[in-house]
């Protein structure tokens, strides 16, 4: 049976808004809801603590890539290496069934053909086929640590270009549309979103947004979309009423 290790580079403290911290709690809950138990999550943060299958590790690394490489260096020193490595951001949701589905399969990479997104403010989902691999996939360990021409391991490479080319002729396992690997959460408070001055246009670029009861069952907390009480405590210059109209 396969073993899995998640590598989670925590968001720098200066970007940890109230909403971001709420999303992080949901990421943890989605990990703890796994129906398969042979996994470990390495959270690269600024303190040391072990909570069940989740281990927080104090690291001097600041950039996301450096945190990923720090975790890989730790794993390299283990006597027993994991079968698969999964990179997970601290505001996304890993499906509770995914590790069990992959526990007895052999593959080079397991991923979603249909990328799944959840927009926090509207509570809507979007799915669409993309011509690249998403950020969160299961890499066979030997591939995750492969050093690329720039000297960095595959896991610390661009997922939309480098991963796609690397796995072109390898054994790719695609999960079905109605049982995605994970859900990427979009919110105005994420670092990627803040890099886009027009959030509405950014969200619409992902595709068609709709309600989906099947996909909503993946989310560990039903009230994740209802953060009206916390949004008052953060500074976001967006017109939420207009944003909702775009999706309904």
PDB file of C-alpha atoms in Angstrom:
ATOM      1  CA  UNK A   1       0.000   0.000   0.000  1.00  0.00           C
ATOM      2  CA  UNK A   2       1.333   3.411  -0.977  1.00  0.00           C
ATOM      3  CA  UNK A   3       2.620   5.995   1.459  1.00  0.00           C
ATOM      4  CA  UNK A   4       2.136   9.735   0.900  1.00  0.00           C
ATOM      5  CA  UNK A   5       3.820  12.877   2.177  1.00  0.00           C
ATOM      6  CA  UNK A   6       2.291  16.323   1.778  1.00  0.00           C
ATOM      7  CA  UNK A   7       4.623  19.312   1.650  1.00  0.00           C
ATOM      8  CA  UNK A   8       2.825  22.491   2.719  1.00  0.00           C
ATOM      9  CA  UNK A   9       4.778  25.776   2.563  1.00  0.00           C
ATOM     10  CA  UNK A  10       2.961  28.123   4.927  1.00  0.00           C
ATOM     11  CA  UNK A  11       2.096  31.624   3.787  1.00  0.00           C
ATOM     12  CA  UNK A  12       4.439  34.268   5.239  1.00  0.00           C
ATOM     13  CA  UNK A  13       2.998  35.906   8.359  1.00  0.00           C
ATOM     14  CA  UNK A  14       2.586  39.314   6.752  1.00  0.00           C
ATOM     15  CA  UNK A  15       0.040  37.823   4.334  1.00  0.00           C
ATOM     16  CA  UNK A  16      -1.958  35.800   6.897  1.00  0.00           C
ATOM     17  CA  UNK A  17      -5.230  37.689   7.001  1.00  0.00           C
ATOM     18  CA  UNK A  18      -8.177  36.559   9.090  1.00  0.00           C
ATOM     19  CA  UNK A  19      -9.739  34.928   6.040  1.00  0.00           C
ATOM     20  CA  UNK A  20      -6.474  33.256   5.078  1.00  0.00           C
ATOM     21  CA  UNK A  21      -6.213  31.726   8.546  1.00  0.00           C
ATOM     22  CA  UNK A  22      -9.798  30.470   8.279  1.00  0.00           C
ATOM     23  CA  UNK A  23      -8.910  28.789   4.986  1.00  0.00           C
ATOM     24  CA  UNK A  24      -5.850  27.225   6.591  1.00  0.00           C
ATOM     25  CA  UNK A  25      -8.002  25.645   9.292  1.00  0.00           C
ATOM     26  CA  UNK A  26     -10.129  24.129   6.543  1.00  0.00           C
ATOM     27  CA  UNK A  27      -7.047  22.784   4.778  1.00  0.00           C
ATOM     28  CA  UNK A  28      -6.065  21.033   8.015  1.00  0.00           C
ATOM     29  CA  UNK A  29      -9.583  19.646   8.427  1.00  0.00           C
ATOM     30  CA  UNK A  30      -9.543  18.295   4.891  1.00  0.00           C
ATOM     31  CA  UNK A  31      -6.286  16.464   5.670  1.00  0.00           C
ATOM     32  CA  UNK A  32      -7.654  15.005   8.873  1.00  0.00           C
ATOM     33  CA  UNK A  33     -10.748  13.768   7.026  1.00  0.00           C
ATOM     34  CA  UNK A  34      -8.682  11.404   4.875  1.00  0.00           C
ATOM     35  CA  UNK A  35     -10.184   7.913   4.834  1.00  0.00           C
ATOM     36  CA  UNK A  36      -6.661   6.487   4.339  1.00  0.00           C
ATOM     37  CA  UNK A  37      -4.138   6.863   7.149  1.00  0.00           C
ATOM     38  CA  UNK A  38      -0.689   6.145   5.650  1.00  0.00           C
ATOM     39  CA  UNK A  39       0.260   9.782   5.124  1.00  0.00           C
ATOM     40  CA  UNK A  40       2.206  12.596   6.745  1.00  0.00           C
ATOM     41  CA  UNK A  41       1.988  16.346   6.179  1.00  0.00           C
ATOM     42  CA  UNK A  42       5.143  18.436   6.592  1.00  0.00           C
ATOM     43  CA  UNK A  43       4.105  22.044   7.244  1.00  0.00           C
ATOM     44  CA  UNK A  44       7.093  24.326   6.737  1.00  0.00           C
ATOM     45  CA  UNK A  45       6.507  27.136   9.220  1.00  0.00           C
ATOM     46  CA  UNK A  46       8.372  28.941  12.013  1.00  0.00           C
ATOM     47  CA  UNK A  47       7.847  26.527  14.913  1.00  0.00           C
ATOM     48  CA  UNK A  48       8.064  22.821  15.700  1.00  0.00           C
ATOM     49  CA  UNK A  49       5.009  20.775  16.683  1.00  0.00           C
ATOM     50  CA  UNK A  50       3.454  17.384  15.912  1.00  0.00           C
ATOM     51  CA  UNK A  51      -0.322  16.951  15.776  1.00  0.00           C
ATOM     52  CA  UNK A  52      -1.318  13.477  14.620  1.00  0.00           C
ATOM     53  CA  UNK A  53      -0.231  13.073  11.001  1.00  0.00           C
ATOM     54  CA  UNK A  54       0.638  16.779  10.679  1.00  0.00           C
ATOM     55  CA  UNK A  55       4.136  17.923  11.604  1.00  0.00           C
ATOM     56  CA  UNK A  56       4.999  21.610  11.816  1.00  0.00           C
ATOM     57  CA  UNK A  57       8.670  22.322  11.112  1.00  0.00           C
ATOM     58  CA  UNK A  58      10.602  25.455  11.949  1.00  0.00           C
ATOM     59  CA  UNK A  59      12.566  26.583   8.905  1.00  0.00           C
ATOM     60  CA  UNK A  60      14.654  29.669   8.079  1.00  0.00           C
ATOM     61  CA  UNK A  61      13.267  29.518   4.530  1.00  0.00           C
ATOM     62  CA  UNK A  62      11.032  32.430   3.504  1.00  0.00           C
ATOM     63  CA  UNK A  63      10.223  31.866  -0.167  1.00  0.00           C
ATOM     64  CA  UNK A  64       7.836  29.073  -1.149  1.00  0.00           C
ATOM     65  CA  UNK A  65      10.422  27.318  -3.305  1.00  0.00           C
ATOM     66  CA  UNK A  66      12.983  27.359  -0.515  1.00  0.00           C
ATOM     67  CA  UNK A  67      10.436  25.849   1.864  1.00  0.00           C
ATOM     68  CA  UNK A  68       9.698  23.043  -0.604  1.00  0.00           C
ATOM     69  CA  UNK A  69      13.393  22.288  -1.016  1.00  0.00           C
ATOM     70  CA  UNK A  70      13.896  22.371   2.764  1.00  0.00           C
ATOM     71  CA  UNK A  71      11.206  19.707   3.186  1.00  0.00           C
ATOM     72  CA  UNK A  72      12.737  17.546   0.443  1.00  0.00           C
ATOM     73  CA  UNK A  73      16.111  17.737   2.175  1.00  0.00           C
ATOM     74  CA  UNK A  74      14.519  16.485   5.395  1.00  0.00           C
ATOM     75  CA  UNK A  75      12.870  13.572   3.592  1.00  0.00           C
ATOM     76  CA  UNK A  76      16.177  12.705   1.889  1.00  0.00           C
ATOM     77  CA  UNK A  77      17.580  11.881   5.321  1.00  0.00           C
ATOM     78  CA  UNK A  78      14.814   9.412   6.206  1.00  0.00           C
ATOM     79  CA  UNK A  79      15.590   5.697   6.211  1.00  0.00           C
ATOM     80  CA  UNK A  80      12.272   4.935   4.514  1.00  0.00           C
ATOM     81  CA  UNK A  81      11.194   7.263   1.722  1.00  0.00           C
ATOM     82  CA  UNK A  82       7.529   7.870   0.828  1.00  0.00           C
ATOM     83  CA  UNK A  83       6.100   6.426  -2.348  1.00  0.00           C
ATOM     84  CA  UNK A  84       4.511   9.725  -3.379  1.00  0.00           C
ATOM     85  CA  UNK A  85       4.920  13.435  -2.654  1.00  0.00           C
ATOM     86  CA  UNK A  86       2.059  15.951  -2.819  1.00  0.00           C
ATOM     87  CA  UNK A  87       2.575  19.695  -2.748  1.00  0.00           C
ATOM     88  CA  UNK A  88      -0.400  21.488  -1.176  1.00  0.00           C
ATOM     89  CA  UNK A  89      -0.999  25.199  -0.615  1.00  0.00           C
ATOM     90  CA  UNK A  90      -2.331  26.285   2.764  1.00  0.00           C
ATOM     91  CA  UNK A  91      -5.636  27.609   1.418  1.00  0.00           C
ATOM     92  CA  UNK A  92      -6.715  24.638  -0.727  1.00  0.00           C
ATOM     93  CA  UNK A  93      -8.839  21.560   0.000  1.00  0.00           C
ATOM     94  CA  UNK A  94      -7.615  18.004  -0.524  1.00  0.00           C
ATOM     95  CA  UNK A  95     -10.476  15.585  -1.229  1.00  0.00           C
ATOM     96  CA  UNK A  96     -11.105  13.208   1.726  1.00  0.00           C
ATOM     97  CA  UNK A  97     -11.195  10.081  -0.464  1.00  0.00           C
ATOM     98  CA  UNK A  98      -8.244  10.735  -2.741  1.00  0.00           C
ATOM     99  CA  UNK A  99      -5.471   8.893  -0.887  1.00  0.00           C
ATOM    100  CA  UNK A 100      -7.607   5.789  -0.465  1.00  0.00           C
ATOM    101  CA  UNK A 101      -8.304   5.780  -4.211  1.00  0.00           C
ATOM    102  CA  UNK A 102      -4.585   5.969  -4.933  1.00  0.00           C
ATOM    103  CA  UNK A 103      -3.416   3.653  -2.155  1.00  0.00           C
ATOM    104  CA  UNK A 104      -3.064   0.510  -4.297  1.00  0.00           C
ATOM    105  CA  UNK A 105      -2.346   2.003  -7.715  1.00  0.00           C
ATOM    106  CA  UNK A 106       0.936   2.443  -9.567  1.00  0.00           C
ATOM    107  CA  UNK A 107       1.550   5.669 -11.484  1.00  0.00           C
ATOM    108  CA  UNK A 108       4.138   8.357 -12.122  1.00  0.00           C
ATOM    109  CA  UNK A 109       1.723  11.193 -11.458  1.00  0.00           C
ATOM    110  CA  UNK A 110      -1.921  11.310 -10.340  1.00  0.00           C
ATOM    111  CA  UNK A 111      -3.829  14.455 -11.144  1.00  0.00           C
ATOM    112  CA  UNK A 112      -7.075  16.059 -12.282  1.00  0.00           C
ATOM    113  CA  UNK A 113      -7.935  16.321 -15.956  1.00  0.00           C
ATOM    114  CA  UNK A 114     -10.786  18.634 -14.954  1.00  0.00           C
ATOM    115  CA  UNK A 115      -9.360  21.356 -12.714  1.00  0.00           C
ATOM    116  CA  UNK A 116     -11.765  22.306  -9.931  1.00  0.00           C
ATOM    117  CA  UNK A 117     -12.027  25.775  -8.414  1.00  0.00           C
ATOM    118  CA  UNK A 118     -14.136  27.183  -5.591  1.00  0.00           C
ATOM    119  CA  UNK A 119     -14.722  30.932  -5.330  1.00  0.00           C
ATOM    120  CA  UNK A 120     -14.956  31.845  -1.669  1.00  0.00           C
ATOM    121  CA  UNK A 121     -17.182  34.915  -1.794  1.00  0.00           C
ATOM    122  CA  UNK A 122     -19.852  33.566  -4.156  1.00  0.00           C
ATOM    123  CA  UNK A 123     -19.740  29.936  -3.021  1.00  0.00           C
ATOM    124  CA  UNK A 124     -19.686  28.715  -6.631  1.00  0.00           C
ATOM    125  CA  UNK A 125     -17.619  26.026  -8.365  1.00  0.00           C
ATOM    126  CA  UNK A 126     -15.899  25.955 -11.724  1.00  0.00           C
ATOM    127  CA  UNK A 127     -14.439  22.980 -13.595  1.00  0.00           C
ATOM    128  CA  UNK A 128     -12.555  22.878 -16.852  1.00  0.00           C
ATOM    129  CA  UNK A 129      -9.950  20.920 -18.781  1.00  0.00           C
ATOM    130  CA  UNK A 130      -6.595  22.698 -18.854  1.00  0.00           C
ATOM    131  CA  UNK A 131      -3.506  21.874 -20.892  1.00  0.00           C
ATOM    132  CA  UNK A 132      -1.257  21.859 -17.820  1.00  0.00           C
ATOM    133  CA  UNK A 133      -1.051  20.043 -14.508  1.00  0.00           C
ATOM    134  CA  UNK A 134      -2.485  21.793 -11.449  1.00  0.00           C
ATOM    135  CA  UNK A 135      -0.325  22.710  -8.473  1.00  0.00           C
ATOM    136  CA  UNK A 136      -1.533  19.787  -6.358  1.00  0.00           C
ATOM    137  CA  UNK A 137      -0.794  16.335  -7.769  1.00  0.00           C
ATOM    138  CA  UNK A 138       0.782  13.117  -6.470  1.00  0.00           C
ATOM    139  CA  UNK A 139       4.335  12.743  -7.757  1.00  0.00           C
ATOM    140  CA  UNK A 140       6.208   9.474  -7.513  1.00  0.00           C
ATOM    141  CA  UNK A 141       9.015  10.264  -5.079  1.00  0.00           C
ATOM    142  CA  UNK A 142      11.812   9.600  -7.562  1.00  0.00           C
ATOM    143  CA  UNK A 143      10.280  12.153  -9.930  1.00  0.00           C
ATOM    144  CA  UNK A 144       9.613  14.802  -7.279  1.00  0.00           C
ATOM    145  CA  UNK A 145      13.311  14.890  -6.350  1.00  0.00           C
ATOM    146  CA  UNK A 146      14.663  14.788  -9.922  1.00  0.00           C
ATOM    147  CA  UNK A 147      17.051  17.704 -10.421  1.00  0.00           C
ATOM    148  CA  UNK A 148      16.182  19.789 -13.466  1.00  0.00           C
ATOM    149  CA  UNK A 149      18.624  21.763 -15.678  1.00  0.00           C
ATOM    150  CA  UNK A 150      18.356  24.864 -13.457  1.00  0.00           C
ATOM    151  CA  UNK A 151      19.523  22.867 -10.426  1.00  0.00           C
ATOM    152  CA  UNK A 152      16.152  22.798  -8.688  1.00  0.00           C
ATOM    153  CA  UNK A 153      14.082  19.629  -8.046  1.00  0.00           C
ATOM    154  CA  UNK A 154      10.981  18.940 -10.123  1.00  0.00           C
ATOM    155  CA  UNK A 155       8.675  19.650  -7.175  1.00  0.00           C
ATOM    156  CA  UNK A 156       9.970  23.230  -7.085  1.00  0.00           C
ATOM    157  CA  UNK A 157       9.303  23.862 -10.774  1.00  0.00           C
ATOM    158  CA  UNK A 158       6.499  25.607 -12.607  1.00  0.00           C
ATOM    159  CA  UNK A 159       3.546  23.210 -12.650  1.00  0.00           C
ATOM    160  CA  UNK A 160       1.981  24.662 -15.788  1.00  0.00           C
ATOM    161  CA  UNK A 161       5.016  24.168 -18.052  1.00  0.00           C
ATOM    162  CA  UNK A 162       7.838  22.091 -16.594  1.00  0.00           C
ATOM    163  CA  UNK A 163       5.653  19.398 -15.036  1.00  0.00           C
ATOM    164  CA  UNK A 164       3.579  19.099 -18.192  1.00  0.00           C
ATOM    165  CA  UNK A 165       6.653  18.534 -20.342  1.00  0.00           C
ATOM    166  CA  UNK A 166       8.377  16.225 -17.868  1.00  0.00           C
ATOM    167  CA  UNK A 167       5.428  13.834 -17.582  1.00  0.00           C
ATOM    168  CA  UNK A 168       4.511  13.862 -21.283  1.00  0.00           C
ATOM    169  CA  UNK A 169       5.485  10.222 -21.925  1.00  0.00           C
ATOM    170  CA  UNK A 170       5.038   8.878 -18.402  1.00  0.00           C
ATOM    171  CA  UNK A 171       2.200   7.029 -16.676  1.00  0.00           C
ATOM    172  CA  UNK A 172      -0.402   9.653 -15.779  1.00  0.00           C
ATOM    173  CA  UNK A 173      -3.447   8.675 -13.729  1.00  0.00           C
ATOM    174  CA  UNK A 174      -6.377  11.067 -14.143  1.00  0.00           C
ATOM    175  CA  UNK A 175      -9.108  11.217 -11.517  1.00  0.00           C
ATOM    176  CA  UNK A 176     -12.716  11.454 -12.772  1.00  0.00           C
ATOM    177  CA  UNK A 177     -14.503  14.781 -13.096  1.00  0.00           C
ATOM    178  CA  UNK A 178     -16.957  14.108 -10.254  1.00  0.00           C
ATOM    179  CA  UNK A 179     -14.188  12.946  -7.876  1.00  0.00           C
ATOM    180  CA  UNK A 180     -11.419  15.541  -8.171  1.00  0.00           C
ATOM    181  CA  UNK A 181      -8.030  15.272  -6.507  1.00  0.00           C
ATOM    182  CA  UNK A 182      -8.401  18.618  -4.808  1.00  0.00           C
ATOM    183  CA  UNK A 183     -10.227  21.934  -4.922  1.00  0.00           C
ATOM    184  CA  UNK A 184      -8.306  25.145  -5.455  1.00  0.00           C
ATOM    185  CA  UNK A 185      -9.880  27.935  -3.431  1.00  0.00           C
ATOM    186  CA  UNK A 186      -9.971  31.413  -4.964  1.00  0.00           C
ATOM    187  CA  UNK A 187     -10.373  34.430  -2.707  1.00  0.00           C
ATOM    188  CA  UNK A 188      -9.519  38.129  -2.910  1.00  0.00           C
ATOM    189  CA  UNK A 189      -7.045  37.635  -0.063  1.00  0.00           C
ATOM    190  CA  UNK A 190      -4.741  35.061  -1.697  1.00  0.00           C
ATOM    191  CA  UNK A 191      -1.294  36.207  -2.777  1.00  0.00           C
ATOM    192  CA  UNK A 192      -1.978  35.204  -6.391  1.00  0.00           C
ATOM    193  CA  UNK A 193      -5.266  37.125  -6.391  1.00  0.00           C
ATOM    194  CA  UNK A 194      -3.655  40.228  -4.927  1.00  0.00           C
ATOM    195  CA  UNK A 195      -1.151  40.182  -7.780  1.00  0.00           C
ATOM    196  CA  UNK A 196      -4.107  40.706 -10.149  1.00  0.00           C
ATOM    197  CA  UNK A 197      -5.497  44.233  -9.881  1.00  0.00           C
ATOM    198  CA  UNK A 198      -8.883  43.208 -11.340  1.00  0.00           C
ATOM    199  CA  UNK A 199     -10.112  40.315  -9.210  1.00  0.00           C
ATOM    200  CA  UNK A 200     -13.454  39.948 -11.021  1.00  0.00           C
ATOM    201  CA  UNK A 201     -11.743  39.507 -14.381  1.00  0.00           C
ATOM    202  CA  UNK A 202      -9.219  37.136 -12.799  1.00  0.00           C
ATOM    203  CA  UNK A 203     -11.981  34.885 -11.428  1.00  0.00           C
ATOM    204  CA  UNK A 204     -13.911  34.814 -14.690  1.00  0.00           C
ATOM    205  CA  UNK A 205     -10.792  33.686 -16.550  1.00  0.00           C
ATOM    206  CA  UNK A 206     -11.098  30.241 -14.956  1.00  0.00           C
ATOM    207  CA  UNK A 207     -14.324  29.381 -16.808  1.00  0.00           C
ATOM    208  CA  UNK A 208     -18.051  28.998 -16.158  1.00  0.00           C
ATOM    209  CA  UNK A 209     -19.162  29.173 -12.518  1.00  0.00           C
ATOM    210  CA  UNK A 210     -22.118  27.206 -11.164  1.00  0.00           C
ATOM    211  CA  UNK A 211     -23.590  25.525  -8.082  1.00  0.00           C
ATOM    212  CA  UNK A 212     -22.690  21.882  -7.499  1.00  0.00           C
ATOM    213  CA  UNK A 213     -23.943  19.842  -4.572  1.00  0.00           C
ATOM    214  CA  UNK A 214     -21.622  16.941  -5.465  1.00  0.00           C
ATOM    215  CA  UNK A 215     -18.517  19.089  -5.294  1.00  0.00           C
ATOM    216  CA  UNK A 216     -19.643  20.929  -2.182  1.00  0.00           C
ATOM    217  CA  UNK A 217     -19.521  17.650  -0.267  1.00  0.00           C
ATOM    218  CA  UNK A 218     -15.719  17.747  -0.587  1.00  0.00           C
ATOM    219  CA  UNK A 219     -15.490  20.919   1.480  1.00  0.00           C
ATOM    220  CA  UNK A 220     -14.932  20.097   5.160  1.00  0.00           C
ATOM    221  CA  UNK A 221     -16.936  23.068   6.441  1.00  0.00           C
ATOM    222  CA  UNK A 222     -20.237  23.982   4.821  1.00  0.00           C
ATOM    223  CA  UNK A 223     -20.017  27.601   5.970  1.00  0.00           C
ATOM    224  CA  UNK A 224     -16.684  28.237   4.277  1.00  0.00           C
ATOM    225  CA  UNK A 225     -18.298  30.626   1.807  1.00  0.00           C
ATOM    226  CA  UNK A 226     -20.076  32.621   4.508  1.00  0.00           C
ATOM    227  CA  UNK A 227     -17.396  34.833   5.975  1.00  0.00           C
ATOM    228  CA  UNK A 228     -19.369  38.080   6.086  1.00  0.00           C
ATOM    229  CA  UNK A 229     -18.432  38.496   9.748  1.00  0.00           C
ATOM    230  CA  UNK A 230     -14.704  38.284   9.107  1.00  0.00           C
ATOM    231  CA  UNK A 231     -14.580  40.265   5.883  1.00  0.00           C
ATOM    232  CA  UNK A 232     -15.507  43.358   7.888  1.00  0.00           C
ATOM    233  CA  UNK A 233     -12.248  42.992   9.781  1.00  0.00           C
ATOM    234  CA  UNK A 234      -9.994  43.038   6.716  1.00  0.00           C
ATOM    235  CA  UNK A 235      -9.290  45.697   4.147  1.00  0.00           C
ATOM    236  CA  UNK A 236     -10.351  44.588   0.683  1.00  0.00           C
ATOM    237  CA  UNK A 237     -11.154  47.204  -1.941  1.00  0.00           C
ATOM    238  CA  UNK A 238     -13.713  45.234  -3.905  1.00  0.00           C
ATOM    239  CA  UNK A 239     -17.346  45.761  -4.716  1.00  0.00           C
ATOM    240  CA  UNK A 240     -18.757  42.452  -3.442  1.00  0.00           C
ATOM    241  CA  UNK A 241     -22.304  43.149  -4.650  1.00  0.00           C
ATOM    242  CA  UNK A 242     -21.097  43.496  -8.231  1.00  0.00           C
ATOM    243  CA  UNK A 243     -18.894  40.435  -7.814  1.00  0.00           C
ATOM    244  CA  UNK A 244     -21.838  38.256  -6.779  1.00  0.00           C
ATOM    245  CA  UNK A 245     -23.900  39.457  -9.750  1.00  0.00           C
ATOM    246  CA  UNK A 246     -21.233  38.155 -12.113  1.00  0.00           C
ATOM    247  CA  UNK A 247     -21.735  34.606 -10.868  1.00  0.00           C
ATOM    248  CA  UNK A 248     -25.504  34.360 -10.383  1.00  0.00           C
TER     249      UNK A 248
END
